[in-house]
Short mmCIF file of C-alpha atoms and ligand atoms in Angstrom, two decimals:
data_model
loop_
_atom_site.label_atom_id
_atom_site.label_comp_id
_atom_site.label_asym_id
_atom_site.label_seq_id
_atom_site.Cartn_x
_atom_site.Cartn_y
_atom_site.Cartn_z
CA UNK A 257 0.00 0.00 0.00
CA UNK A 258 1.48 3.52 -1.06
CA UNK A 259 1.54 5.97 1.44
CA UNK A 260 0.11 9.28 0.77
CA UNK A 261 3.00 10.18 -1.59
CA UNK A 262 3.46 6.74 -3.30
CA UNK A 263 6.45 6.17 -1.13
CA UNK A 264 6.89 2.61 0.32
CA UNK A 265 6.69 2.87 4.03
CA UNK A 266 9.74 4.29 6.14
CA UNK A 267 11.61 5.75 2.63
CA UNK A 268 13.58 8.92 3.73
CA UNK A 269 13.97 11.58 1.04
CA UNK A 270 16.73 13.05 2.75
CA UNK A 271 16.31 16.74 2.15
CA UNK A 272 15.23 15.74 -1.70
CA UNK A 273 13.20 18.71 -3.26
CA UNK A 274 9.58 17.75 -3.25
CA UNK A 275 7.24 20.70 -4.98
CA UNK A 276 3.87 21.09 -4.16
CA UNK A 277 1.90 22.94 -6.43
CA UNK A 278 -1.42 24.63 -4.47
CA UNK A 279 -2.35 25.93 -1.01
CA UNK A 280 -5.51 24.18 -0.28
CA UNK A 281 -5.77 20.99 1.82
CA UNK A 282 -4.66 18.16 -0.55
CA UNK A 283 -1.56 20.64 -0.67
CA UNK A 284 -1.52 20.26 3.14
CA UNK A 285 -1.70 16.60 3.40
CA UNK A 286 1.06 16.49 0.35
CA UNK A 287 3.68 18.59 2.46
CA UNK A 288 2.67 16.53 5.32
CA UNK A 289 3.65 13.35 3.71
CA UNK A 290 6.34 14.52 2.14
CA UNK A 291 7.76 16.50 5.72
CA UNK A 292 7.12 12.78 7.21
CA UNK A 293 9.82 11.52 4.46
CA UNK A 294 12.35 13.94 5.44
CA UNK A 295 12.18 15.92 2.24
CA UNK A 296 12.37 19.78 1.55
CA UNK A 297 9.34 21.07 0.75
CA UNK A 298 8.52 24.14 -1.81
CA UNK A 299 5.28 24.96 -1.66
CA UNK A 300 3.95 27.37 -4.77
CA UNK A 301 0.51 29.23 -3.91
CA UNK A 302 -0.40 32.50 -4.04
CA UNK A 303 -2.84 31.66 -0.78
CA UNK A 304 -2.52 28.87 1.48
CA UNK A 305 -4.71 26.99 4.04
CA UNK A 306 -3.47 28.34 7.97
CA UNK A 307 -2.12 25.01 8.24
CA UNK A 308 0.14 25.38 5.23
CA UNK A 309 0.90 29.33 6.70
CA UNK A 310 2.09 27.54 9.66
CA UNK A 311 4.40 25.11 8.57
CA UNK A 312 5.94 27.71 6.41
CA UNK A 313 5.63 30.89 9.44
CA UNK A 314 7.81 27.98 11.69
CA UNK A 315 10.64 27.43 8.74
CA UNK A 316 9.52 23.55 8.15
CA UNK A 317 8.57 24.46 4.01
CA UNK A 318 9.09 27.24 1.76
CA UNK A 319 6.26 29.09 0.51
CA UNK A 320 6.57 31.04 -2.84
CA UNK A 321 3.51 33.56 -2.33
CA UNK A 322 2.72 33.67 -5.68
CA UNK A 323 1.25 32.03 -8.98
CA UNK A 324 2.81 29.39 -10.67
CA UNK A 325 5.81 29.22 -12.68
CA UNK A 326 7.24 26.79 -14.49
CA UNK A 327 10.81 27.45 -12.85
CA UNK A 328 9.45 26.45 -9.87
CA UNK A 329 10.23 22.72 -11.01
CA UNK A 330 14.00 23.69 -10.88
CA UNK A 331 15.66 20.38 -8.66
CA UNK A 332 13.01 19.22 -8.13
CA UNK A 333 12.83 15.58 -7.50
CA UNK A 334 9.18 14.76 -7.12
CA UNK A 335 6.05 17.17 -8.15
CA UNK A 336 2.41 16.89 -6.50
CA UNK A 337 -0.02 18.85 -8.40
CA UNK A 338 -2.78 20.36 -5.79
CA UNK A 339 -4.32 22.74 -6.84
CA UNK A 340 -7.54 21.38 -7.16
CA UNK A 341 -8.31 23.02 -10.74
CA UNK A 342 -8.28 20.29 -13.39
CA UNK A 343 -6.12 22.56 -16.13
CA UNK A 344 -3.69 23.53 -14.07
CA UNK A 345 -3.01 20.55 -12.44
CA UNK A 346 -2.68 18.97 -15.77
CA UNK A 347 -0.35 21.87 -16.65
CA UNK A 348 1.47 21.25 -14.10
CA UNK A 349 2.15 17.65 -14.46
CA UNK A 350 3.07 18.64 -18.39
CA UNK A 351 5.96 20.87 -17.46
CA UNK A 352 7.43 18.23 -15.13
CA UNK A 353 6.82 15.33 -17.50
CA UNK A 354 8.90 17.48 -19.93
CA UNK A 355 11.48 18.03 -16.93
CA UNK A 356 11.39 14.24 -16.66
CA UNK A 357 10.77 14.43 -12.69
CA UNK A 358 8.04 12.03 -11.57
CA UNK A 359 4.99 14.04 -10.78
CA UNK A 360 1.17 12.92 -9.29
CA UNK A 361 -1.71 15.13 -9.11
CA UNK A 362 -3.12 14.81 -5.16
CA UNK A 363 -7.09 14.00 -5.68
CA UNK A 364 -8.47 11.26 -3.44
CA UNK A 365 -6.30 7.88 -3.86
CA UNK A 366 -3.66 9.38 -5.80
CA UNK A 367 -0.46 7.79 -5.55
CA UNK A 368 3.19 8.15 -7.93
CA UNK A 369 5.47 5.66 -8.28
CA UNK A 370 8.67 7.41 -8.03
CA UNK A 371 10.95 3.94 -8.69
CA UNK A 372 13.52 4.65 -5.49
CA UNK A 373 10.29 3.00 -3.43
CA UNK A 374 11.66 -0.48 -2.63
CA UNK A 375 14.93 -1.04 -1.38
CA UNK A 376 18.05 -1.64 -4.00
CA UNK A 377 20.60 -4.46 -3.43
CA UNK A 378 23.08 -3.30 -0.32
CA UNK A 379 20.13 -0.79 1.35
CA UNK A 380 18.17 -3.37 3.32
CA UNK A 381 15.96 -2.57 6.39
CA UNK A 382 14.47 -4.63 8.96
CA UNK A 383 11.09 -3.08 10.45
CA UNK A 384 9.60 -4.54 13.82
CA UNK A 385 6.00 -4.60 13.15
CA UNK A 386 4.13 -5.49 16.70
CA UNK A 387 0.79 -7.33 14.91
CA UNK A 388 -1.61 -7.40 18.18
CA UNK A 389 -2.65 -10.34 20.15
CA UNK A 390 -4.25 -12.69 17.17
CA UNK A 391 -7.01 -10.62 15.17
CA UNK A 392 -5.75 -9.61 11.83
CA UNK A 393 -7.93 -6.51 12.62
CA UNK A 394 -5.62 -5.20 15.09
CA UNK A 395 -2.57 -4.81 13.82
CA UNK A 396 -1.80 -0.83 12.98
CA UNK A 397 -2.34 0.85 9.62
CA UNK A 398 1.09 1.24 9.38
CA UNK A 399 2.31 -2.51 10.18
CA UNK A 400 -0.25 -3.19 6.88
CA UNK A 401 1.69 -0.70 5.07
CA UNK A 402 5.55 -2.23 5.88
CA UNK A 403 3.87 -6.40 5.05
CA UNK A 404 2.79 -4.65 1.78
CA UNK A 405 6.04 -3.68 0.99
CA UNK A 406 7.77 -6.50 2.50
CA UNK A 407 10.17 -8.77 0.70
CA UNK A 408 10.64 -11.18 3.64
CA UNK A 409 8.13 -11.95 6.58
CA UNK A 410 9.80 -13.50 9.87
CA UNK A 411 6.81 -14.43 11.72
CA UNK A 412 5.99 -15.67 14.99
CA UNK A 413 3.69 -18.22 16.07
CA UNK A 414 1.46 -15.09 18.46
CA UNK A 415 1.28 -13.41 15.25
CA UNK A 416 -2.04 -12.99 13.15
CA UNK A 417 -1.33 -15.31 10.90
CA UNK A 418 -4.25 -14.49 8.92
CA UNK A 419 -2.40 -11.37 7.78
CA UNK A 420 0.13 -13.68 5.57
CA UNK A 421 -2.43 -14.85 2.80
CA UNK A 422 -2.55 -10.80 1.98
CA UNK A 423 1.09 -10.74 1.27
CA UNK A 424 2.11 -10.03 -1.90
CA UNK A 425 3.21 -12.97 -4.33
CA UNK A 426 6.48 -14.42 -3.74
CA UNK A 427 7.54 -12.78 -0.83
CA UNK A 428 9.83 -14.90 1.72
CA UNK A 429 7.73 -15.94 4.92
CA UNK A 430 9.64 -17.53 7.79
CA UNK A 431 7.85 -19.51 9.92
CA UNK A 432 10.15 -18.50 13.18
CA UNK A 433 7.82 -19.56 16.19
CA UNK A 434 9.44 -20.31 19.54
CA UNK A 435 6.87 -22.22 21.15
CA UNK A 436 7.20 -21.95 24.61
CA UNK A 437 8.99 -24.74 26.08
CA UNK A 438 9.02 -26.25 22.97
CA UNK A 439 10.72 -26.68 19.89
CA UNK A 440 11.63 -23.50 17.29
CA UNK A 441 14.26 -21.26 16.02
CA UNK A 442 16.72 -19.37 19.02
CA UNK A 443 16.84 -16.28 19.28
CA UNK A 444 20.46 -15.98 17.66
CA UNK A 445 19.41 -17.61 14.51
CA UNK A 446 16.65 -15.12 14.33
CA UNK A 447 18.67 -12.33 14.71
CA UNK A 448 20.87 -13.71 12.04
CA UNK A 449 17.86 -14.10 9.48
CA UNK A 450 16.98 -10.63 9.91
CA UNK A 451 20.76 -9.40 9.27
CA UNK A 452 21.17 -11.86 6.51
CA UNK A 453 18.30 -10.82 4.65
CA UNK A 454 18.49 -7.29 5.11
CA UNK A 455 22.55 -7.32 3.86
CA UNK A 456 20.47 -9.04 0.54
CA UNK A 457 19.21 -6.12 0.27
CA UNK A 458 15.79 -6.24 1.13
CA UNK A 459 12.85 -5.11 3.28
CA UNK A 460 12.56 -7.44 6.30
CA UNK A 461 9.80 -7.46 8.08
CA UNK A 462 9.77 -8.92 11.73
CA UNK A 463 6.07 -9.79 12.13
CA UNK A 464 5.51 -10.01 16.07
CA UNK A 465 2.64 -10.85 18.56
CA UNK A 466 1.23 -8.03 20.07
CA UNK A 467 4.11 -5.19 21.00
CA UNK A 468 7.61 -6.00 20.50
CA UNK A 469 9.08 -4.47 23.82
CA UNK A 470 6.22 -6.38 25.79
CA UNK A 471 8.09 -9.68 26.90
CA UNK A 472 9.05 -9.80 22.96
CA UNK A 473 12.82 -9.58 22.79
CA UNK A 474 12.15 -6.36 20.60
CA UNK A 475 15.44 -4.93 21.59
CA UNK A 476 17.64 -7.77 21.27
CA UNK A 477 16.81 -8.46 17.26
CA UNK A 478 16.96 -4.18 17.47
CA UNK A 479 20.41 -4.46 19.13
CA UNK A 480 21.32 -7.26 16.45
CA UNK A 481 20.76 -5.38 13.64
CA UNK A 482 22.22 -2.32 15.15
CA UNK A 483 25.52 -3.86 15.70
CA UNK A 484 25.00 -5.49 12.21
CA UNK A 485 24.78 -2.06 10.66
CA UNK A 486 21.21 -2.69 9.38
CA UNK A 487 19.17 0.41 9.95
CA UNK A 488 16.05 -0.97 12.07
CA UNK A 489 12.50 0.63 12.96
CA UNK A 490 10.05 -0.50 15.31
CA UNK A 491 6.40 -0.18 14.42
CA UNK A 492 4.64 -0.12 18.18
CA UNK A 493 1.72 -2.56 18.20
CA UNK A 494 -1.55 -3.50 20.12
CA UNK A 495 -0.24 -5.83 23.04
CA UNK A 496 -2.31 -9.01 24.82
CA UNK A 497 -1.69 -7.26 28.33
CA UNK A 498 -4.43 -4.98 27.73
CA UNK A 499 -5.92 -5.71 24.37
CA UNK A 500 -6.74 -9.20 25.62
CA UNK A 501 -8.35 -8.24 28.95
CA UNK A 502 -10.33 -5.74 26.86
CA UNK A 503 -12.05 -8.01 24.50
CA UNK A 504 -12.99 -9.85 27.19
CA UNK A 505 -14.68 -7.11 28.91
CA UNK A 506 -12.35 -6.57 31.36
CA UNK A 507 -11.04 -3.10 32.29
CA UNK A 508 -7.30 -2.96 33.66
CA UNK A 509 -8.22 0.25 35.27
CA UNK A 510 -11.39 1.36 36.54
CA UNK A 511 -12.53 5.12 38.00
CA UNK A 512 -13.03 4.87 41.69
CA UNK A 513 -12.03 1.43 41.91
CA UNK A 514 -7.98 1.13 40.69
CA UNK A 515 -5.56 3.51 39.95
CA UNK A 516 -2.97 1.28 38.71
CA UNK A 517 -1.98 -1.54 36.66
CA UNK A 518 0.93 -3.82 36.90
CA UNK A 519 2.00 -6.06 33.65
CA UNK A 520 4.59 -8.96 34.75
CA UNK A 521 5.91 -11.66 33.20
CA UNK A 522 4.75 -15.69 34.95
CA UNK A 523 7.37 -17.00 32.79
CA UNK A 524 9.88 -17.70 36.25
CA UNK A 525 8.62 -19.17 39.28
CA UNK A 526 8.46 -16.65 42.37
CA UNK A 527 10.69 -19.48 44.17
CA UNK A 528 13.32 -19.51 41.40
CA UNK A 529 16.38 -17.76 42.37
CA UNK A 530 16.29 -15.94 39.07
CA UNK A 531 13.15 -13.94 39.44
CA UNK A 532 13.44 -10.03 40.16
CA UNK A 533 9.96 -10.00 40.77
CA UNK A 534 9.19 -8.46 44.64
CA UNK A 535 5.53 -9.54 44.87
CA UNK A 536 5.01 -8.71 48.19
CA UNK A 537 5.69 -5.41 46.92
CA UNK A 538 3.14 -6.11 44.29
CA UNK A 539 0.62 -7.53 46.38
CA UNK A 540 0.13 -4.35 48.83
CA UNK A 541 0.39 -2.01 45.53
CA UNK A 542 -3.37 -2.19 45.06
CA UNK A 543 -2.81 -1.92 41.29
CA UNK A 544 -4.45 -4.63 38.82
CA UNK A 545 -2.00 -7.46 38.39
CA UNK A 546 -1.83 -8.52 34.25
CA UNK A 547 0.41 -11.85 34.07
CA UNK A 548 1.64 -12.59 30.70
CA UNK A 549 3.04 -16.46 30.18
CA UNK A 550 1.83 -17.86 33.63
CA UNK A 551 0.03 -20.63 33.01
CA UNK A 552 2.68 -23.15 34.63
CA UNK A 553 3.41 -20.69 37.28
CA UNK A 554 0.02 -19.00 38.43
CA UNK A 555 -0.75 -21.69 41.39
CA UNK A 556 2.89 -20.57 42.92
CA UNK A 557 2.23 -17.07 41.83
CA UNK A 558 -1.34 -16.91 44.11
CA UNK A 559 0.25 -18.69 47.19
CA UNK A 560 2.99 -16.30 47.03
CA UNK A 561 0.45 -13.14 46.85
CA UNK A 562 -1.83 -14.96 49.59
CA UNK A 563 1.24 -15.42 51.79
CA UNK A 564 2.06 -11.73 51.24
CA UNK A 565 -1.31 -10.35 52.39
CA UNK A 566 -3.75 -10.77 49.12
CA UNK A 567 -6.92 -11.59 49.84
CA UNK A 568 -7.93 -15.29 48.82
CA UNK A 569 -11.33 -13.98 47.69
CA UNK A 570 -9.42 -11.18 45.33
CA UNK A 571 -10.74 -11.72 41.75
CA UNK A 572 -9.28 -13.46 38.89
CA UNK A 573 -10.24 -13.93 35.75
CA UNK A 574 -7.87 -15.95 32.74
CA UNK A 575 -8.41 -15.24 29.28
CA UNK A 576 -6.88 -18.10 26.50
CA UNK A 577 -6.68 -17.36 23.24
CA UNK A 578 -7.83 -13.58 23.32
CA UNK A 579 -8.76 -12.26 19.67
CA UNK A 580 -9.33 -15.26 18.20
CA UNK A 581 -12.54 -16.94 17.35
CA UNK A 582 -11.58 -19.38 20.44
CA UNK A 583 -11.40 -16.78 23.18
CA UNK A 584 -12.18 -18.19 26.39
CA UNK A 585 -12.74 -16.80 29.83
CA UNK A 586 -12.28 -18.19 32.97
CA UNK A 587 -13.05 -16.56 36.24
CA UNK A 588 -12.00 -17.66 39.91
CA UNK A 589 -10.41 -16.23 42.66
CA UNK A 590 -7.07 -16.40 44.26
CA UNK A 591 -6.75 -19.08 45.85
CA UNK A 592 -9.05 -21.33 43.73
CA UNK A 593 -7.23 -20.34 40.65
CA UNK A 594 -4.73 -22.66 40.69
CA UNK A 595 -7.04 -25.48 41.24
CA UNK A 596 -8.50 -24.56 38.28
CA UNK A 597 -5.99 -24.61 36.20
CA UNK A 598 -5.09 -28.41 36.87
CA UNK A 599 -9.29 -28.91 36.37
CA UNK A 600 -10.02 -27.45 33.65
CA UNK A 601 -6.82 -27.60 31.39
CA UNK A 602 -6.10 -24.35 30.57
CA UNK A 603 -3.46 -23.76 27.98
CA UNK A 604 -1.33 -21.17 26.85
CA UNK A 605 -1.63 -18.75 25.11
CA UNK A 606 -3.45 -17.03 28.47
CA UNK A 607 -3.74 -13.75 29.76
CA UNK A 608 -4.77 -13.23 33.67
CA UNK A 609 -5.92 -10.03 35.10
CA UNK A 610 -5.70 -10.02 39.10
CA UNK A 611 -7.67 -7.38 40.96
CA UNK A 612 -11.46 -5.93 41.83
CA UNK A 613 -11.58 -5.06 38.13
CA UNK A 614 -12.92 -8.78 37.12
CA UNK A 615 -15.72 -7.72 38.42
CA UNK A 616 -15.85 -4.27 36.85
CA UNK A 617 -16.94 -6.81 33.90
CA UNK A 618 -20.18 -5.69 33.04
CA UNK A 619 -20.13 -4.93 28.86
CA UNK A 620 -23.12 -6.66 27.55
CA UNK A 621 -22.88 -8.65 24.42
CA UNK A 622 -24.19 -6.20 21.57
CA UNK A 623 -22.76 -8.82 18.82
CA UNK A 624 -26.11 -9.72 16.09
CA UNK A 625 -28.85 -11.90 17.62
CA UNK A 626 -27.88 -15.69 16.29
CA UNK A 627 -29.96 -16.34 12.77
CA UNK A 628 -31.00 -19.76 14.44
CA UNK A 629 -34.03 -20.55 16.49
CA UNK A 630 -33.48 -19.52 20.27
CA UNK A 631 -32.54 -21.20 22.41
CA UNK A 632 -35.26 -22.41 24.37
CA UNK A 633 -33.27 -22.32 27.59
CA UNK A 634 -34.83 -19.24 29.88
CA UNK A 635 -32.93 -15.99 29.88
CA UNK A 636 -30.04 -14.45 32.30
CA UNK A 637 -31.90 -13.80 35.17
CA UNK A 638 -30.36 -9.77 34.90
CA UNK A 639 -28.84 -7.98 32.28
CA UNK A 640 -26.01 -6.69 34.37
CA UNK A 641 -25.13 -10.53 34.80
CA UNK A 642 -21.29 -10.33 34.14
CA UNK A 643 -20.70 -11.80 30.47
CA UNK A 644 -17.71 -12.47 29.10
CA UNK A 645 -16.80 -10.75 25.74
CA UNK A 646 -18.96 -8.68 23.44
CA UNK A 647 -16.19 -8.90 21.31
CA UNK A 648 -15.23 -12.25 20.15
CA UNK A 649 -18.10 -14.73 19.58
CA UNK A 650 -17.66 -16.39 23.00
CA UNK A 651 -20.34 -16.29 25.47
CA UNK A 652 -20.26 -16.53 28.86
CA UNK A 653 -22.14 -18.45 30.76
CA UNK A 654 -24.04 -16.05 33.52
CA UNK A 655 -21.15 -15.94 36.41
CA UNK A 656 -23.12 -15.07 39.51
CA UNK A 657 -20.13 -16.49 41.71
CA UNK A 658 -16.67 -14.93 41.10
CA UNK A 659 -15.22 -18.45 41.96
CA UNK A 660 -14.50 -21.11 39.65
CA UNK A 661 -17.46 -20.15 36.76
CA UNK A 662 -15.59 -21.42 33.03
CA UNK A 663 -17.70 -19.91 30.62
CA UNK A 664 -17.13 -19.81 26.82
CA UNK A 665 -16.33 -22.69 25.50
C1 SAM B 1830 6.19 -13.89 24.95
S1 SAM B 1830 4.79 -13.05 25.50
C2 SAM B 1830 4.59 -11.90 24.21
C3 SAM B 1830 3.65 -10.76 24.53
C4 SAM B 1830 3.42 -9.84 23.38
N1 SAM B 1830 4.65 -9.19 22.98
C5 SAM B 1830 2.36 -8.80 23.66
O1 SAM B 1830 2.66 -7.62 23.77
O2 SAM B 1830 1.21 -9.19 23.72
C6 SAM B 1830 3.53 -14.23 25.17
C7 SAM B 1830 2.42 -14.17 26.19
O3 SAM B 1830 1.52 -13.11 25.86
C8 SAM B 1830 0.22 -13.50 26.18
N2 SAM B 1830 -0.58 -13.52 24.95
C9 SAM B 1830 -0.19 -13.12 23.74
N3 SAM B 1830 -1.19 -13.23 22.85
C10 SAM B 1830 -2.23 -13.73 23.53
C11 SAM B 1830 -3.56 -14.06 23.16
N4 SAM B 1830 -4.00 -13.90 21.92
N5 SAM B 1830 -4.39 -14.53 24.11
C12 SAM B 1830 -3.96 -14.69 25.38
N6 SAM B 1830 -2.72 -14.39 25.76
C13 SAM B 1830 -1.87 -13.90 24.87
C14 SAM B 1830 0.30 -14.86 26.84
O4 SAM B 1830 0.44 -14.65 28.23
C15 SAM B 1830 1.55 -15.39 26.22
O5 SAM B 1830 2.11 -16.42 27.01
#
């Protein structure tokens, strides 16, 4: 997908002349794009929009206050026609055709291909694109924009995998999932994809479960290509500590209730000599606890916050497989929670919230009525019965108890 220039994603112009042709508000969004790109911007316009005035009043383009001229073109190295009258725009893109510098005129959709989009041999880039917890729906407009212009997808397994069939033909996908405790690539054979295919000159995209710097190793494949030379972006992305909680109807803060919310990683034990983690500290914080990768570990994790003055009764609620058509929510309590687990089989991927806010739960499902018969089953006794997502197309059973209610399935 072009950006608003016809630029592949992340291309810097480096001070490159762009001309912009018009004062109104396609000129605006043109100088925008092109200011995003690192270019120098002339804009030509004998008025211009107070956003335009601006830019030029604090030195960031140059405004010629005036009509068009055809010397205006001089070094130029990309044109954008906006001046939103059909002849002149056409003019325009006639003198710079005869100039031989790639021009567009900015109407809705417009794009240029100026032919320095995509990467040349020995100018490779690797972009971090954080995808979101599962749903190809939430990964960020520009993480579509860098796999459309992709030459090589590292993926990994947390990843919306969905997004790959939209790839464009014949691009490289890596399958590099590190399931946990179980078999994939390490991380130094990652990190030595990305560099090798990046030195090939090409656009490597490192396609990654929700945010890269949440529990993702983000700054150790950043670091890599860093000390590989490789110039290396991060696109931020939509990460399972909240987003998960959130489709399941679960707030991590709420007004009045919690001021604070903790994420931590359940990946190390708190008995194992190697954890940093002070939960006693965490327990008498009063903030919402979000554990990431604690399925193994929760049932150690709730003694250790009951032994440190956590209520037993304090909610909990574990949500598998957030964003995906298999979301599942389990509520409990501390100290059943663990019992749970070991009943009910639950399985990572899981996301558990800690804290009053499980029961802040009260979104009602607004998805469409089914389009077969109802049920003939009688109806939640109350509306404000706490239902799991209104999201996703799992349904919660009605959870009058905050103990050990599994819903969704
Ligand atoms: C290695 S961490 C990566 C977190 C990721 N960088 C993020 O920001 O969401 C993996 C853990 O994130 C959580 N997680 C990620 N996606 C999830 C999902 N769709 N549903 C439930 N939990 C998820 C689980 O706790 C899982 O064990």
């Amino acid at each position: 997908m072009p950006d608003r220039l016809g630029l592949a994603p992340g291309v810097r112009l480096n001070g490159r002349r762009v001309v912009v042709v018009g004062g109104g508000a396609r000129a605006l969004a043109a100088a925008a794009a092109a200011l995003d790109a690192d270019a120098q911007v002339l804009v030509v316009a004998p008025r211009c929009t107070s956003g335009l005035v601006g830019l030029a009043a604090a030195g960031r383009v140059v405004w010629r206050e005036r009509a068009y001229q055809e010397e205006d073109l001089a070094d130029a190295w990309l044109v954008v026609a906006a001046t939103e009258h059909p002849a002149l725009d056409a003019a325009v893109l006639a003198d710079a055709q005869l100039r031989g510098v790639p021009s567009a005129v900015a109407s809705p959709g417009w794009s240029v291909d100026t032919g320095v989009a995509r990467a040349g041999p020995g100018v490779g880039r690797v972009v971090l694109v954080g995808a979101g917890p599962g749903d190809p729906g939430l990964v960020t407009v520009r993480g579509r924009q860098e796999l459309d212009a992709a030459d090589v997808v590292i993926v990994d397994h947390l990843a919306p995998l969905g997004l790959l069939v939209e790839l464009r033909p014949g691009v490289e996908v890596i399958d590099a999932a590190k399931v946990p405790r179980g078999p994939g690539l390490a991380q130094r054979e990652i990190n030595e994809l990305l560099v090798d295919r990046a030195r090939r000159g090409l656009r490597v995209v490192r396609l990654k479960g929700g945010d890269p710097f949440v529990f993702g190793r983000g700054m150790e494949e950043v670091q890599a290509c860093q000390d590989a030379g490789i110039p290396v972006e991060v696109v931020p992305g939509v990460s399972s500590a909240i987003a998960v909680p959130g489709l399941a109807g679960i707030p991590v803060t709420h007004r009045g209730m919690v001021q604070a919310f903790c994420v931590v990683s359940g990946h190390i034990a708190p008995d194992d000599p190697s954890s940093t983690i002070d939960w006693a500290a965490l327990a008498a914080s009063g903030a919402t606890l979000v554990v990431l990768m604690g399925v193994a570990t929760m049932s150690a994790i709730a003694e250790r916050l009951i032994a440190a003055g956590l209520g037993g009764s304090t909610p909990v609620a574990c949500v598998q497989r957030g964003a995906s058509p298999a979301q599942a929510v389990h509520r409990s309590t501390l100290e059943q929670i663990g019992t749970d687990i070991s009943r009910t089989g639950i399985r990572p991927p899981a996301v558990f919230v800690i804290g009053q806010v499980v029961d802040a739960a009260t979104l009602r499902d607004t998805s469409p009525p089914p389009t077969s018969p109802p049920p003939t089953s009688p109806p939640p006794t109350s509306p404000e019965a706490p239902c799991a997502p209104n999201v996703r197309p799992t349904r919660s059973s009605s959870a009058t108890s905050p103990s050990t209610t599994s819903v969704a399935h």
